[in-house]
Coordinates of C-alpha atoms in Angstrom, one line a residue:
Chain A
M1 CA -32.5 -5.4 27.4
S2 CA -32.0 -9.0 26.5
D3 CA -28.5 -10.5 26.0
T4 CA -29.2 -11.7 22.5
K5 CA -29.7 -8.3 20.9
T6 CA -27.8 -8.0 17.7
V7 CA -25.8 -4.8 17.0
Q8 CA -24.6 -3.9 13.5
I9 CA -21.2 -2.2 13.3
P10 CA -19.8 -1.0 10.1
L11 CA -16.1 -0.8 9.4
G12 CA -15.0 1.1 6.3
S13 CA -14.9 2.1 3.6
Q14 CA -12.6 4.7 5.0
H15 CA -11.1 3.7 8.3
I16 CA -7.8 4.2 10.1
A17 CA -7.0 0.5 10.3
L18 CA -7.5 0.1 6.5
L19 CA -4.9 0.9 3.9
E20 CA -7.5 0.5 1.2
P21 CA -11.3 1.0 0.9
V22 CA -13.2 -2.1 1.9
A23 CA -16.4 -2.1 3.8
F24 CA -17.3 -4.7 6.4
T25 CA -20.6 -4.9 8.2
F26 CA -20.3 -6.9 11.5
Q27 CA -23.3 -8.3 13.2
T28 CA -22.3 -8.5 16.9
Q29 CA -23.8 -9.9 20.0
N30 CA -22.2 -8.7 23.2
E31 CA -19.0 -7.7 21.3
R32 CA -18.8 -11.1 19.7
I33 CA -19.1 -11.2 15.9
I34 CA -21.7 -13.6 14.6
A35 CA -21.9 -12.6 11.0
V36 CA -19.8 -10.5 8.5
D37 CA -20.6 -9.0 5.2
A38 CA -17.7 -7.8 3.0
D39 CA -17.9 -5.3 0.1
V40 CA -14.6 -5.3 -1.8
G41 CA -15.4 -3.5 -5.0
F42 CA -14.5 0.1 -4.2
V43 CA -11.3 0.1 -6.2
H44 CA -12.5 -1.6 -9.3
R45 CA -10.9 0.2 -12.3
G46 CA -11.4 -2.2 -15.2
V47 CA -7.8 -3.3 -15.8
E48 CA -8.8 -6.6 -17.5
R49 CA -11.0 -4.9 -20.0
A50 CA -8.4 -2.2 -20.9
C51 CA -5.7 -4.9 -21.3
A52 CA -7.8 -6.5 -24.0
S53 CA -9.0 -3.3 -25.8
T54 CA -6.8 -0.3 -25.3
F55 CA -3.2 -1.5 -24.8
T56 CA -1.1 -3.6 -27.2
F57 CA 0.4 -6.8 -25.8
D58 CA 3.8 -5.3 -25.2
Q59 CA 2.4 -2.5 -23.1
V60 CA 0.2 -4.7 -20.9
A61 CA 3.1 -5.8 -18.6
T62 CA 3.3 -2.2 -17.4
V63 CA -0.4 -1.9 -16.9
V64 CA -0.9 -5.2 -15.0
A65 CA 2.0 -4.1 -12.7
R66 CA -0.4 -1.3 -11.6
V67 CA -3.0 -3.8 -10.5
C68 CA -1.2 -4.0 -7.2
G69 CA 1.8 -2.0 -5.9
L70 CA 2.9 -4.6 -3.3
C71 CA 3.1 -7.6 -5.6
A72 CA 3.7 -5.6 -8.9
I73 CA 6.6 -7.8 -9.9
T74 CA 4.7 -11.0 -9.6
H75 CA 1.9 -9.6 -11.8
S76 CA 4.2 -8.4 -14.6
T77 CA 6.3 -11.6 -14.3
S78 CA 3.2 -13.9 -14.7
Y79 CA 2.0 -11.9 -17.7
V80 CA 5.4 -11.9 -19.4
L81 CA 5.8 -15.6 -18.8
A82 CA 2.4 -16.3 -20.4
V83 CA 3.2 -14.2 -23.4
E84 CA 6.7 -15.8 -23.7
E85 CA 5.0 -19.2 -23.7
L86 CA 2.8 -18.1 -26.6
L87 CA 5.7 -16.7 -28.5
G88 CA 7.8 -19.8 -27.9
V89 CA 10.6 -18.2 -25.9
S90 CA 12.2 -19.8 -22.8
M91 CA 14.1 -18.0 -20.2
T92 CA 17.9 -18.3 -20.1
P93 CA 19.3 -19.1 -16.6
R94 CA 20.5 -15.6 -15.9
I95 CA 17.0 -14.1 -16.7
A96 CA 15.3 -16.7 -14.6
Y97 CA 17.7 -15.9 -11.7
L98 CA 17.2 -12.2 -11.9
R99 CA 13.4 -12.5 -12.0
M100 CA 13.5 -14.9 -9.1
L101 CA 15.7 -12.5 -7.1
M102 CA 13.2 -9.7 -7.5
V103 CA 10.2 -11.9 -6.7
E104 CA 11.9 -13.0 -3.5
L105 CA 12.9 -9.4 -2.4
D106 CA 9.3 -8.4 -3.1
R107 CA 8.1 -11.2 -0.8
I108 CA 10.4 -10.0 2.0
H109 CA 9.2 -6.4 1.9
S110 CA 5.6 -7.4 1.6
H111 CA 5.7 -9.8 4.5
M112 CA 7.5 -7.1 6.6
L113 CA 4.8 -4.6 5.8
C114 CA 2.2 -7.1 6.9
L115 CA 4.0 -7.8 10.2
A116 CA 4.3 -4.0 10.8
H117 CA 0.6 -3.4 10.0
T118 CA -0.5 -6.3 12.2
A119 CA 1.5 -4.8 15.1
E120 CA 0.0 -1.4 14.5
N121 CA -3.5 -2.7 14.4
A122 CA -2.9 -4.6 17.6
G123 CA -1.9 -1.3 19.2
F124 CA 1.9 -1.8 19.2
E125 CA 3.1 1.4 17.5
A126 CA 6.7 1.0 18.5
L127 CA 7.0 -2.4 16.8
F128 CA 5.5 -0.9 13.7
M129 CA 8.2 1.8 13.6
Q130 CA 10.9 -0.8 14.2
I131 CA 9.8 -3.1 11.4
M132 CA 9.3 -0.2 9.0
H133 CA 12.9 0.9 9.8
E134 CA 14.3 -2.5 9.0
R135 CA 12.1 -2.8 5.9
E136 CA 14.0 0.2 4.4
I137 CA 17.0 -2.1 3.8
V138 CA 15.0 -4.2 1.3
M139 CA 13.5 -1.1 -0.3
R140 CA 17.0 0.4 -0.9
L141 CA 18.2 -2.9 -2.3
Q142 CA 15.3 -2.9 -4.7
E143 CA 16.2 0.7 -5.7
S144 CA 19.8 -0.3 -6.3
I145 CA 18.9 -3.2 -8.5
T146 CA 15.9 -1.8 -10.5
G147 CA 16.1 2.0 -10.1
N148 CA 12.8 2.4 -8.3
R149 CA 11.5 1.6 -4.8
V150 CA 8.0 0.3 -5.8
Q151 CA 6.5 -0.1 -9.2
F152 CA 9.8 -1.0 -10.8
D153 CA 9.0 -2.1 -14.4
Y154 CA 11.8 -4.6 -14.2
V155 CA 10.4 -7.5 -16.2
T156 CA 9.9 -7.1 -19.9
I157 CA 9.0 -9.5 -22.7
G158 CA 12.2 -11.4 -23.5
G159 CA 14.1 -10.6 -20.4
V160 CA 14.7 -7.9 -17.7
N161 CA 15.5 -4.2 -18.1
R162 CA 18.6 -3.8 -16.0
D163 CA 21.6 -6.0 -15.3
I164 CA 23.2 -6.6 -12.0
D165 CA 27.0 -6.1 -11.7
A166 CA 29.4 -7.6 -9.2
M167 CA 29.4 -4.5 -6.9
V168 CA 25.6 -4.5 -6.6
A169 CA 25.6 -8.3 -6.0
A170 CA 28.1 -8.0 -3.2
H171 CA 26.1 -5.1 -1.7
V172 CA 22.9 -7.1 -1.8
D173 CA 24.7 -10.0 -0.2
S174 CA 26.1 -8.0 2.7
E175 CA 22.9 -6.0 3.3
L176 CA 20.8 -9.2 3.4
S177 CA 23.1 -10.6 6.0
R178 CA 22.5 -7.4 8.1
L179 CA 18.8 -7.9 7.6
R180 CA 18.9 -11.5 8.8
E181 CA 20.4 -10.4 12.1
K182 CA 17.6 -7.9 12.5
I183 CA 14.9 -10.4 11.7
E184 CA 16.4 -12.9 14.2
H185 CA 16.0 -10.2 16.8
L186 CA 12.5 -9.7 15.7
Y187 CA 11.7 -13.4 15.8
G188 CA 12.9 -13.4 19.4
L189 CA 10.5 -10.5 20.1
F190 CA 7.6 -12.3 18.6
D191 CA 8.6 -15.4 20.6
T192 CA 9.0 -14.0 24.0
N193 CA 7.1 -10.7 24.3
I194 CA 4.1 -11.1 26.5
T195 CA 2.1 -8.3 25.0
L196 CA 2.4 -9.8 21.6
S197 CA 1.5 -13.3 22.7
R198 CA -1.6 -12.1 24.6
R199 CA -2.7 -10.2 21.5
Y200 CA -2.0 -12.8 18.9
Q201 CA -2.1 -16.4 20.4
G202 CA -5.4 -18.1 20.0
I203 CA -7.0 -15.2 18.2
G204 CA -8.5 -15.5 14.8
V205 CA -8.1 -19.3 14.4
L206 CA -8.6 -20.9 11.0
S207 CA -8.8 -24.7 11.3
L208 CA -7.2 -27.0 8.8
E209 CA -10.6 -28.3 7.6
D210 CA -11.8 -24.7 7.0
A211 CA -8.6 -23.8 5.2
M212 CA -9.1 -26.8 2.9
K213 CA -12.8 -26.4 2.4
L214 CA -12.7 -22.6 1.8
N215 CA -9.7 -22.5 -0.5
A216 CA -7.3 -20.6 1.7
L217 CA -4.0 -19.8 -0.1
G218 CA -0.5 -18.7 0.7
P219 CA 0.8 -18.0 4.2
I220 CA -2.7 -18.2 5.7
A221 CA -3.1 -21.8 4.5
R222 CA 0.4 -22.7 5.5
A223 CA -0.2 -21.3 9.0
S224 CA -3.1 -23.7 9.3
G225 CA -1.0 -26.7 8.4
L226 CA -2.0 -26.9 4.7
A227 CA 1.3 -27.4 2.8
I228 CA 0.5 -25.7 -0.5
D229 CA 3.0 -23.5 -2.3
V230 CA 3.2 -23.0 -6.1
R231 CA 7.0 -22.7 -5.8
S232 CA 7.1 -26.4 -4.9
Q233 CA 4.4 -27.5 -7.3
T234 CA 5.7 -25.9 -10.6
S235 CA 9.1 -25.8 -12.2
T236 CA 8.8 -22.3 -13.8
F237 CA 11.7 -21.1 -11.7
P238 CA 14.6 -23.2 -10.5
Y239 CA 13.6 -22.9 -6.8
H240 CA 15.1 -26.3 -5.9
E241 CA 18.6 -25.0 -6.9
V242 CA 18.6 -22.1 -4.4
G243 CA 17.5 -23.8 -1.2
Y244 CA 13.7 -23.4 -1.1
A245 CA 11.9 -25.0 1.8
I246 CA 8.2 -24.9 2.6
Q247 CA 7.3 -23.2 5.9
T248 CA 4.2 -24.5 7.8
H249 CA 2.7 -24.1 11.2
T250 CA -0.2 -25.9 12.8
A251 CA -1.9 -23.4 15.2
G252 CA -3.7 -21.3 12.5
D253 CA -4.0 -18.2 14.7
I254 CA -2.5 -14.7 14.1
D255 CA 0.7 -15.8 15.9
A256 CA 1.1 -18.7 13.5
R257 CA 0.6 -16.5 10.5
N258 CA 3.3 -14.1 11.8
R259 CA 5.7 -17.0 12.4
V260 CA 5.1 -18.4 8.9
R261 CA 5.8 -15.0 7.4
L262 CA 9.0 -14.6 9.5
A263 CA 10.1 -18.1 8.5
E264 CA 9.5 -17.3 4.9
I265 CA 11.5 -14.1 5.2
F266 CA 14.4 -16.1 6.5
N267 CA 14.0 -18.6 3.6
S268 CA 13.7 -15.8 1.0
I269 CA 16.9 -14.1 2.4
E270 CA 18.7 -17.4 2.1
M271 CA 17.4 -17.9 -1.5
S272 CA 18.3 -14.3 -2.5
Q273 CA 21.8 -14.7 -1.1
N274 CA 22.3 -18.0 -3.0
I275 CA 21.0 -16.3 -6.2
V276 CA 23.4 -13.3 -6.0
R277 CA 26.3 -15.6 -5.2
N278 CA 25.7 -18.2 -7.9
I279 CA 24.2 -16.0 -10.7
P280 CA 24.9 -17.6 -14.1
E281 CA 26.5 -15.6 -16.9
G282 CA 24.6 -14.6 -20.1
E283 CA 22.5 -11.9 -21.7
I284 CA 19.7 -10.2 -19.9
I285 CA 17.4 -9.8 -22.9
Q286 CA 16.5 -12.1 -25.8
K287 CA 15.2 -11.1 -29.2
V288 CA 11.5 -11.9 -29.5
R289 CA 9.5 -11.9 -32.7
G290 CA 5.9 -12.5 -33.5
K291 CA 2.5 -11.9 -31.9
P292 CA 0.8 -14.1 -29.3
N293 CA -1.5 -16.7 -30.8
G294 CA -3.3 -19.2 -28.6
Q295 CA -3.9 -19.5 -24.9
A296 CA -1.5 -19.8 -22.0
I297 CA -1.9 -20.2 -18.2
V298 CA 0.7 -19.2 -15.7
R299 CA 0.8 -19.7 -11.9
I300 CA 3.2 -18.0 -9.6
E301 CA 3.5 -17.7 -5.8
A302 CA 2.9 -14.1 -4.9
P303 CA 3.5 -12.9 -1.3
R304 CA -0.1 -13.6 -0.5
G305 CA -0.5 -16.9 -2.3
E306 CA -1.1 -18.2 -5.8
I307 CA -1.5 -15.8 -8.6
F308 CA -3.1 -17.0 -11.8
Y309 CA -2.9 -15.5 -15.3
L310 CA -4.8 -16.6 -18.4
V311 CA -3.7 -14.9 -21.6
R312 CA -5.5 -15.5 -24.9
G313 CA -4.5 -14.0 -28.3
S314 CA -5.3 -14.5 -31.9
G315 CA -2.2 -13.2 -33.7
N316 CA -3.2 -9.6 -33.3
K317 CA -1.4 -6.8 -31.5
I318 CA -4.3 -6.5 -29.1
L319 CA -5.0 -9.5 -26.9
D320 CA -8.5 -11.2 -26.8
R321 CA -8.5 -11.8 -23.0
V322 CA -6.4 -11.3 -20.0
R323 CA -7.8 -13.0 -16.9
I324 CA -6.3 -12.3 -13.5
K325 CA -7.1 -14.3 -10.4
T326 CA -5.4 -12.9 -7.3
P327 CA -4.8 -14.6 -3.9
T328 CA -6.9 -12.3 -1.8
F329 CA -10.0 -13.0 -3.9
S330 CA -9.7 -16.6 -2.9
T331 CA -9.0 -15.9 0.7
I332 CA -12.1 -13.8 1.4
P333 CA -14.4 -16.8 2.4
A334 CA -11.7 -18.0 4.9
M335 CA -11.4 -14.4 6.2
I336 CA -15.1 -14.2 6.8
R337 CA -15.1 -17.6 8.6
T338 CA -12.3 -16.4 10.9
F339 CA -14.2 -13.3 11.9
E340 CA -17.2 -15.3 13.0
G341 CA -17.0 -16.0 16.7
S342 CA -14.1 -13.7 17.5
M343 CA -14.3 -10.4 19.5
Y344 CA -15.0 -7.2 17.7
A345 CA -11.9 -5.6 19.3
D346 CA -9.7 -8.1 17.6
A347 CA -11.2 -7.5 14.1
P348 CA -8.5 -5.0 12.9
A349 CA -5.7 -7.3 14.0
I350 CA -7.3 -10.3 12.3
L351 CA -7.9 -8.3 9.2
A352 CA -4.3 -7.1 9.0
S353 CA -3.0 -10.7 9.7
F354 CA -4.8 -11.8 6.5
D355 CA -2.9 -9.1 4.6
P356 CA -5.8 -8.4 2.3
C357 CA -5.0 -6.6 -1.0
M358 CA -8.1 -5.0 -2.3
S359 CA -6.6 -3.4 -5.4
C360 CA -5.6 -7.0 -6.4
T361 CA -9.1 -8.2 -5.7
A362 CA -11.1 -5.6 -7.4
K363 CA -8.6 -4.8 -10.3
Chain B
M1 CA 0.6 37.0 22.7
K2 CA 1.9 38.8 19.6
W3 CA 5.5 37.8 20.4
F4 CA 4.6 34.2 21.0
R5 CA 2.7 33.9 17.7
Q6 CA 5.8 33.9 15.6
W7 CA 7.1 30.7 17.2
A8 CA 3.7 29.1 17.6
Q9 CA 3.2 26.3 15.1
K10 CA 0.3 23.9 14.7
S11 CA 0.6 20.3 13.8
P12 CA -1.1 19.4 10.6
W13 CA -2.9 16.0 10.8
I14 CA -3.4 14.2 7.6
L15 CA -6.4 12.2 6.3
H16 CA -5.3 9.6 3.9
Y17 CA -7.8 8.3 1.4
N18 CA -7.2 5.6 -1.3
A19 CA -9.5 6.4 -4.2
G20 CA -8.6 3.4 -6.3
S21 CA -4.8 3.4 -6.1
C22 CA -2.6 0.4 -6.6
N23 CA -1.2 0.5 -3.0
G24 CA 2.2 1.7 -4.3
C25 CA 1.7 5.2 -3.0
D26 CA 0.0 4.0 0.2
I27 CA 3.0 1.9 1.2
E28 CA 5.3 4.9 0.4
I29 CA 3.1 7.0 2.8
L30 CA 3.6 4.4 5.5
A31 CA 7.4 4.3 4.8
A32 CA 7.5 8.2 5.0
L33 CA 5.6 8.0 8.4
G34 CA 8.2 5.5 9.6
P35 CA 11.4 6.4 11.3
D36 CA 13.7 6.6 8.3
Y37 CA 12.0 9.5 6.6
D38 CA 10.1 10.7 9.7
L39 CA 7.3 12.8 8.4
E40 CA 6.3 13.2 12.0
R41 CA 9.0 15.8 12.6
F42 CA 6.7 18.3 10.9
G43 CA 3.9 17.4 13.3
V44 CA 2.2 15.2 10.7
L45 CA 0.2 12.4 12.1
N46 CA -2.1 10.0 10.2
R47 CA -5.6 10.3 11.7
G48 CA -8.6 8.5 10.3
N49 CA -11.0 11.2 11.3
P50 CA -11.8 13.9 8.7
K51 CA -13.1 16.3 11.4
Q52 CA -9.6 16.3 13.1
S53 CA -7.6 16.6 9.9
D54 CA -6.1 19.5 8.0
I55 CA -4.4 17.9 5.0
F56 CA -6.3 15.6 2.7
L57 CA -3.8 13.2 1.1
V58 CA -5.4 11.4 -1.8
T59 CA -3.9 8.5 -3.8
G60 CA -5.3 6.9 -6.9
P61 CA -7.4 7.9 -9.9
V62 CA -11.0 8.3 -8.7
T63 CA -13.0 5.2 -9.3
Y64 CA -16.7 5.4 -9.9
R65 CA -17.6 4.1 -6.5
S66 CA -15.1 6.1 -4.5
R67 CA -16.0 9.6 -5.9
E68 CA -19.0 10.2 -3.5
R69 CA -16.9 9.2 -0.5
L70 CA -14.1 11.5 -1.7
V71 CA -16.3 14.5 -1.9
E72 CA -18.0 13.6 1.4
L73 CA -14.6 13.4 3.2
Y74 CA -13.5 16.7 1.6
T75 CA -16.6 18.5 2.9
Q76 CA -16.2 17.1 6.4
I77 CA -12.7 18.5 6.8
P78 CA -12.9 21.9 8.5
E79 CA -11.3 25.0 7.0
P80 CA -8.5 25.8 6.4
K81 CA -7.7 22.6 4.5
V82 CA -5.1 21.6 1.9
V83 CA -5.5 18.9 -0.7
V84 CA -2.5 16.9 -1.8
A85 CA -2.7 14.6 -4.8
M86 CA -0.1 11.9 -4.6
G87 CA 1.0 10.1 -7.7
A88 CA 0.6 10.4 -11.5
C89 CA -2.8 8.7 -11.6
T90 CA -4.2 11.1 -9.0
A91 CA -3.2 14.0 -11.1
T92 CA -4.4 12.8 -14.5
G93 CA -5.5 9.3 -14.3
G94 CA -2.1 8.0 -15.3
V95 CA -2.0 4.5 -16.7
F96 CA -5.7 4.1 -15.8
R97 CA -6.8 7.1 -17.9
G98 CA -9.7 6.1 -20.1
M99 CA -10.7 2.9 -18.3
Y100 CA -14.4 2.5 -18.0
N101 CA -14.6 2.8 -14.2
V102 CA -12.1 5.6 -13.7
E103 CA -12.8 9.4 -13.5
D104 CA -9.3 10.6 -14.6
G105 CA -7.9 12.3 -11.6
I106 CA -9.3 14.1 -8.6
D107 CA -9.3 17.6 -9.8
T108 CA -12.6 17.1 -11.6
Y109 CA -14.2 16.7 -8.2
I110 CA -12.2 18.7 -5.6
P111 CA -9.7 21.6 -5.8
V112 CA -6.1 20.4 -5.5
D113 CA -3.3 22.5 -3.9
V114 CA -0.2 20.3 -4.4
Y115 CA 0.4 17.7 -7.0
I116 CA 3.2 15.2 -6.3
P117 CA 4.4 13.5 -9.5
G118 CA 5.8 10.1 -10.0
C119 CA 4.8 6.5 -10.1
A120 CA 5.2 5.9 -7.3
P121 CA 6.7 9.1 -5.8
S122 CA 9.6 8.4 -3.5
P123 CA 9.3 9.4 0.2
Q124 CA 11.6 12.3 -0.4
L125 CA 9.2 13.7 -3.0
L126 CA 6.3 13.2 -0.6
I127 CA 8.2 15.1 2.1
D128 CA 8.8 17.9 -0.4
G129 CA 5.2 18.0 -1.3
M130 CA 4.1 18.0 2.3
A131 CA 6.4 20.9 3.1
K132 CA 4.8 22.8 0.3
A133 CA 1.4 21.9 1.6
L134 CA 2.4 23.1 5.0
E135 CA 3.3 26.5 3.6
I136 CA 0.0 26.8 1.8
W137 CA -1.8 25.7 5.0
V138 CA -0.1 28.3 7.1
Q139 CA -1.0 31.0 4.5
K140 CA -4.6 29.8 4.4
S141 CA -4.8 30.0 8.2
R142 CA -3.5 33.6 8.1
D143 CA -5.9 34.6 5.4
I144 CA -8.8 33.3 7.5
E145 CA -7.7 35.1 10.6
K146 CA -7.0 38.4 8.7
P147 CA -10.4 40.2 8.9
H148 CA -10.6 39.5 12.6
R149 CA -7.1 40.7 13.3
L150 CA -7.5 43.9 11.3
F151 CA -11.1 44.9 12.0
G152 CA -12.0 42.9 15.2
G153 CA -11.5 43.9 18.8
I154 CA -11.8 47.5 19.8
R155 CA -12.6 48.8 16.3
K156 CA -15.6 46.5 16.1
T157 CA -16.9 47.4 19.5
L158 CA -16.6 51.2 19.0
H159 CA -18.2 51.0 15.6
Y160 CA -15.8 53.1 13.6
L161 CA -15.5 50.8 10.7
D162 CA -16.1 52.8 7.6
R163 CA -14.8 52.1 4.1
R164 CA -12.0 54.6 4.3
T165 CA -10.6 53.3 7.6
M166 CA -10.8 49.8 6.4
A167 CA -8.9 50.6 3.2
Q168 CA -6.2 52.5 5.2
T169 CA -5.8 49.6 7.7
L170 CA -5.5 47.1 4.8
A171 CA -2.8 49.2 3.1
Q172 CA -0.8 49.6 6.4
S173 CA -1.1 45.9 7.1
K174 CA 0.3 45.0 3.6
E175 CA 3.4 47.1 4.3
K176 CA 3.9 45.5 7.7
E177 CA 3.1 41.9 6.8
P178 CA 6.2 39.7 6.3
Q179 CA 5.6 37.7 3.1

């Protein structure tokens, strides 16, 4: 048997390391991956078509939230912002702060889930359990603010559905302080634990040139040293008021991605605390009249990178077109490049470190 | 062995399959398997292998491409098996009902034992549904063992199985059986 024999290994569509159906076919030589083929269309449901044919424009915010359960709030916020732009409504400071608070809390719990999943796929079950335990703090906060743990239809056209009172704000503040201590402990673990460093450092490296050339987005690009973040590029939300800082790393491996996510969790906790401490007074919902006419484009930073919405209407109740471009869709070429040249045994950990969201991608 | 049987409990392993869900239910399953809700205290472990699994936990309305895999996985699970449909869209299609690539719920393809309502169901509801699924699973296991328990062993070897004896044994067992 020659050394250069190529073996084909399928992963998926149903696999223990996968949360969602996605099929990879790895071409391997001596356990080293040389080529990858990805099939992502298992969960395609046809949301875009239904948004432009079945549902009226005021119902669509609920439907697009079901594109993805992890970043539901960013989907509905982007859609609502696009429609508000068409209807000529601008957010009051209180509405902007409440929406920003939920986007940041969502980012915290999504990043924590990714860290937990990376740990589990690298074979570290105890760390998975520990992070899932600490993630419950954020989930309970989301429940206390919006009324549901995931899929809270919090954002509506013209404002938000629930107000936050002084008691809840104080609770959010104190709970986030408690979470920060736990994340500090976790950061120390990721820094010093030898098992984690062996499993993560130098594995799955995405270089800066590849990240630029292949359009990597979000924490993956920032871990490779590419400083892109929609939060610093746009002025939709007043991020500069609440202490936003971009987090980058230079190594580009799994460890760097984990550290960028941990740093972003710290930053999001700080921002959320600033939001609940300095929340402006005002109404939580504005009167909105009319039907969307024209075309609007909105970009928002979801937990995985830039999310892009195009909404086009012609004065009817039913929109002409809703186009959704999600971060994982843009990240797939970079993910395939990262797989090439790494060992097959590291494939699940690399996959989890990219935090792919297939229901976003296939829609 | 008869005395031990009443304390003997098996651990149901689950097979989780995402048939086009939005991930909301899947992250709630992970949360329920975590230490705060601790589904593992019932012996529930998430195993990716259908041949080792007892409970089939499905999320999502069935998309066109996932329906073959859904039926395939269902047939690979050995009897007795219990199907749990988690979430509103798994039961009826939910918000996705009528979309061109969606098959409106899993019960058009496989029989369902427990429906868990909600979008997304909270981990408490999931635990409640799993407890219900466990009861059904224990009952199904008993039903499978019943003919062997009543008519197996010495009766089978000595060949005195006629219709009358069988009817009598069944009637006696119904009186004795704790329901």
